[in-house]
Amino acid sequence: MRLVTDLFDPEPVRWGLRGDPWVWRAMCEQLTGTYLPPSVGEVERLLIATFERVAEVDLAGEAAPWVFREQFAHGGMSSGSVHLEMWRSELLPTLVDRARGKLDG
């Protein structure tokens, strides 16, 4: 059985803001021991729900391009900032594509 955490390795080369890698790692930690659901749709729903829980934001309902979360502030100019647009357009789709590859292969 494959684990959802397998999708998180390797980390992306590019992030939106400095809080993004911390959200990525927190999501991975939250999903430790979770088996990969059998369909891409289920994986996507799980990833979005985990992101929303970790980042404390409604991804579909939040109009702002980014949010600040103190727990992800570890230094630097955009520290603690989570780039929602990057999560919508690249980071979550990357994880879903990786899942698709594992489920198809």
Coordinates of N, CA and C in Angstrom, one line a residue:
M1 N 0.8 -1.2 0.0 CA 0.0 0.0 0.0 C 0.9 1.2 0.0
R2 N 0.5 2.2 -0.8 CA 1.2 3.5 -0.8 C 0.6 4.5 0.2
L3 N 1.5 5.3 0.7 CA 1.1 6.3 1.7 C 0.9 7.7 1.0
V4 N 0.0 8.5 1.6 CA -0.1 9.9 1.1 C 1.2 10.6 1.2
T5 N 1.9 10.4 2.3 CA 3.1 11.1 2.5 C 4.2 10.9 1.4
D6 N 4.0 9.8 0.6 CA 4.9 9.6 -0.5 C 4.8 10.7 -1.5
L7 N 3.7 11.4 -1.6 CA 3.4 12.4 -2.6 C 4.3 13.7 -2.3
F8 N 4.7 13.8 -1.0 CA 5.4 15.1 -0.6 C 6.9 15.1 -0.8
D9 N 7.4 14.0 -1.4 CA 8.8 13.9 -1.6 C 9.1 13.6 -3.1
P10 N 9.8 14.5 -3.8 CA 10.6 15.6 -3.2 C 9.7 16.9 -3.1
E11 N 10.3 17.8 -2.3 CA 9.6 19.1 -2.1 C 9.8 19.9 -3.4
P12 N 8.9 20.8 -3.7 CA 9.0 21.7 -4.9 C 10.2 22.5 -4.8
V13 N 10.7 22.9 -6.0 CA 11.9 23.8 -6.1 C 11.4 25.2 -5.8
R14 N 10.2 25.5 -6.2 CA 9.7 26.9 -6.2 C 8.5 27.0 -5.2
W15 N 8.5 28.0 -4.4 CA 7.4 28.3 -3.5 C 6.8 29.7 -3.8
G16 N 5.6 30.0 -3.3 CA 5.1 31.3 -3.5 C 5.6 32.3 -2.4
L17 N 5.4 31.9 -1.2 CA 5.9 32.8 -0.1 C 6.6 31.9 1.0
R18 N 7.2 32.5 2.0 CA 8.0 31.8 2.9 C 7.3 30.8 3.8
G19 N 6.0 31.0 4.0 CA 5.2 30.1 4.8 C 4.9 28.8 4.1
D20 N 4.9 28.8 2.8 CA 4.5 27.6 2.0 C 5.2 26.3 2.3
P21 N 6.6 26.3 2.4 CA 7.2 25.1 2.8 C 6.8 24.5 4.1
W22 N 6.5 25.4 5.1 CA 6.1 25.0 6.4 C 4.7 24.4 6.4
V23 N 3.9 24.9 5.5 CA 2.5 24.3 5.3 C 2.7 22.9 4.7
W24 N 3.5 22.8 3.7 CA 3.8 21.5 3.0 C 4.2 20.5 4.0
R25 N 5.2 20.9 4.9 CA 5.7 19.9 5.9 C 4.7 19.6 6.9
A26 N 3.9 20.6 7.3 CA 2.8 20.3 8.3 C 1.8 19.4 7.7
M27 N 1.4 19.6 6.5 CA 0.5 18.7 5.8 C 1.0 17.2 5.8
C28 N 2.3 17.1 5.4 CA 2.9 15.8 5.4 C 2.8 15.1 6.7
E29 N 3.2 15.9 7.8 CA 3.2 15.4 9.1 C 1.7 14.9 9.5
Q30 N 0.7 15.7 9.2 CA -0.6 15.4 9.6 C -1.1 14.1 8.9
L31 N -0.6 13.9 7.7 CA -1.0 12.7 6.9 C -0.2 11.5 7.1
T32 N 0.8 11.5 8.0 CA 1.6 10.4 8.3 C 0.8 9.2 8.7
G33 N 1.1 8.1 8.0 CA 0.3 6.8 8.3 C -1.0 6.7 7.5
T34 N -1.3 7.7 6.7 CA -2.6 7.7 5.9 C -2.3 7.0 4.6
Y35 N -3.1 6.0 4.2 CA -2.9 5.3 3.0 C -3.5 6.1 1.8
L36 N -3.0 6.0 0.7 CA -3.4 6.7 -0.5 C -4.8 6.2 -0.9
P37 N -5.8 7.1 -0.9 CA -7.2 6.7 -1.3 C -7.2 6.1 -2.7
P38 N -8.2 5.3 -3.1 CA -8.2 4.6 -4.4 C -8.5 5.5 -5.6
S39 N -8.9 6.7 -5.4 CA -9.2 7.5 -6.6 C -8.6 8.9 -6.5
V40 N -8.3 9.5 -7.6 CA -7.7 10.8 -7.7 C -8.6 11.9 -7.0
G41 N -9.9 11.7 -7.2 CA -10.8 12.7 -6.6 C -10.8 12.6 -5.1
E42 N -10.7 11.4 -4.5 CA -10.6 11.3 -3.1 C -9.3 11.9 -2.6
V43 N -8.2 11.6 -3.3 CA -6.9 12.2 -2.9 C -7.0 13.7 -2.9
E44 N -7.6 14.3 -3.9 CA -7.7 15.7 -4.0 C -8.5 16.3 -2.9
R45 N -9.6 15.7 -2.6 CA -10.4 16.1 -1.4 C -9.7 16.0 -0.1
L46 N -8.9 15.0 0.1 CA -8.2 14.8 1.3 C -7.1 15.9 1.4
L47 N -6.4 16.1 0.3 CA -5.3 17.1 0.3 C -5.9 18.5 0.6
I48 N -7.0 18.9 -0.1 CA -7.6 20.2 0.2 C -8.1 20.3 1.6
A49 N -8.7 19.3 2.1 CA -9.2 19.4 3.5 C -8.0 19.5 4.5
T50 N -6.9 18.8 4.2 CA -5.7 18.9 5.1 C -5.1 20.3 5.0
F51 N -5.0 20.8 3.8 CA -4.5 22.1 3.6 C -5.3 23.1 4.4
E52 N -6.6 23.1 4.2 CA -7.5 24.0 4.9 C -7.4 23.9 6.4
R53 N -7.2 22.7 6.9 CA -7.1 22.5 8.4 C -5.7 23.1 8.9
V54 N -4.7 22.8 8.1 CA -3.3 23.2 8.5 C -3.2 24.7 8.4
A55 N -3.7 25.3 7.3 CA -3.5 26.7 7.0 C -4.6 27.6 7.6
E56 N -5.6 26.9 8.1 CA -6.8 27.6 8.8 C -7.5 28.5 7.8
V57 N -7.8 28.1 6.6 CA -8.4 28.9 5.6 C -9.3 28.1 4.7
D58 N -10.4 28.7 4.2 CA -11.2 28.1 3.2 C -10.7 28.4 1.9
L59 N -10.0 27.5 1.2 CA -9.3 27.8 0.0 C -10.2 28.2 -1.1
A60 N -11.4 27.7 -1.2 CA -12.3 28.1 -2.3 C -13.0 29.4 -1.9
G61 N -13.2 29.7 -0.7 CA -13.9 30.9 -0.3 C -13.1 32.1 0.0
E62 N -11.8 32.0 0.2 CA -10.9 33.1 0.5 C -10.5 33.8 -0.8
A63 N -10.8 35.1 -0.9 CA -10.5 35.9 -2.1 C -9.1 36.4 -2.0
A64 N -8.5 36.6 -0.9 CA -7.2 37.2 -0.8 C -6.2 36.2 -1.4
P65 N -5.1 36.8 -2.1 CA -4.1 35.9 -2.7 C -3.2 35.2 -1.7
W66 N -3.1 35.7 -0.5 CA -2.3 35.1 0.6 C -2.9 35.4 1.9
V67 N -2.5 34.6 2.9 CA -2.8 34.8 4.3 C -1.6 34.7 5.2
F68 N -1.6 35.4 6.3 CA -0.5 35.3 7.3 C -0.9 34.4 8.4
R69 N 0.0 33.4 8.7 CA -0.3 32.5 9.8 C 1.0 32.5 10.7
E70 N 0.8 32.9 11.9 CA 1.9 33.1 12.9 C 2.7 31.8 13.0
Q71 N 2.0 30.6 13.1 CA 2.7 29.3 13.3 C 3.7 29.0 12.2
F72 N 3.6 29.7 11.0 CA 4.5 29.4 9.9 C 5.6 30.5 9.7
A73 N 5.7 31.4 10.7 CA 6.6 32.5 10.7 C 7.9 32.0 11.3
H74 N 8.9 31.9 10.4 CA 10.3 31.4 10.9 C 11.4 32.3 10.4
G75 N 11.1 33.6 10.1 CA 12.1 34.6 9.7 C 12.0 34.9 8.2
G76 N 12.4 36.1 7.9 CA 12.4 36.6 6.5 C 11.2 37.5 6.3
M77 N 11.3 38.2 5.1 CA 10.3 39.2 4.8 C 8.8 38.7 4.7
S78 N 8.6 37.6 4.0 CA 7.3 37.1 3.9 C 7.0 35.9 4.8
S79 N 7.8 35.9 5.9 CA 7.7 34.8 6.8 C 6.2 34.7 7.4
G80 N 5.7 33.5 7.4 CA 4.4 33.2 7.9 C 3.3 33.4 6.9
S81 N 3.7 33.9 5.7 CA 2.7 34.2 4.6 C 2.5 32.9 3.8
V82 N 1.3 32.6 3.5 CA 0.9 31.4 2.7 C 0.3 31.9 1.5
H83 N 0.9 31.6 0.3 CA 0.4 32.1 -1.0 C -0.7 31.1 -1.5
L84 N -1.9 31.5 -1.3 CA -3.1 30.7 -1.7 C -3.1 30.5 -3.2
E85 N -2.8 31.5 -4.0 CA -2.8 31.3 -5.4 C -1.8 30.2 -5.9
M86 N -0.6 30.2 -5.2 CA 0.4 29.2 -5.5 C -0.2 27.8 -5.2
W87 N -0.8 27.7 -4.0 CA -1.4 26.4 -3.6 C -2.5 26.0 -4.6
R88 N -3.3 26.9 -5.0 CA -4.4 26.5 -6.0 C -3.8 26.1 -7.4
S89 N -2.8 26.9 -7.8 CA -2.4 26.7 -9.2 C -1.3 25.7 -9.4
E90 N -0.4 25.5 -8.4 CA 0.8 24.7 -8.6 C 1.0 23.6 -7.5
L91 N 0.9 24.0 -6.2 CA 1.3 23.1 -5.2 C 0.3 21.9 -5.0
L92 N -0.9 22.2 -4.8 CA -1.9 21.1 -4.7 C -2.0 20.3 -6.0
P93 N -2.1 21.0 -7.2 CA -2.1 20.2 -8.4 C -0.8 19.3 -8.6
T94 N 0.3 19.7 -8.1 CA 1.5 18.9 -8.1 C 1.3 17.6 -7.3
L95 N 0.7 17.8 -6.1 CA 0.4 16.6 -5.3 C -0.6 15.7 -5.9
V96 N -1.6 16.3 -6.5 CA -2.7 15.5 -7.2 C -2.1 14.7 -8.4
D97 N -1.2 15.4 -9.2 CA -0.5 14.7 -10.3 C 0.3 13.6 -9.9
R98 N 1.0 13.8 -8.8 CA 1.8 12.7 -8.2 C 1.0 11.5 -7.8
A99 N -0.2 11.8 -7.2 CA -1.1 10.7 -6.8 C -1.6 10.0 -8.1
R100 N -1.9 10.8 -9.1 CA -2.4 10.2 -10.4 C -1.4 9.2 -10.9
G101 N -0.1 9.6 -10.9 CA 1.0 8.7 -11.3 C 1.1 7.5 -10.5
K102 N 0.9 7.6 -9.2 CA 1.0 6.4 -8.4 C -0.2 5.5 -8.5
L103 N -1.4 6.0 -8.7 CA -2.6 5.2 -8.9 C -2.7 4.6 -10.3
D104 N -2.2 5.3 -11.3 CA -2.2 4.7 -12.6 C -1.1 3.7 -12.8
G105 N 0.0 3.8 -12.0 CA 1.1 3.0 -12.2 C 1.2 1.9 -11.3

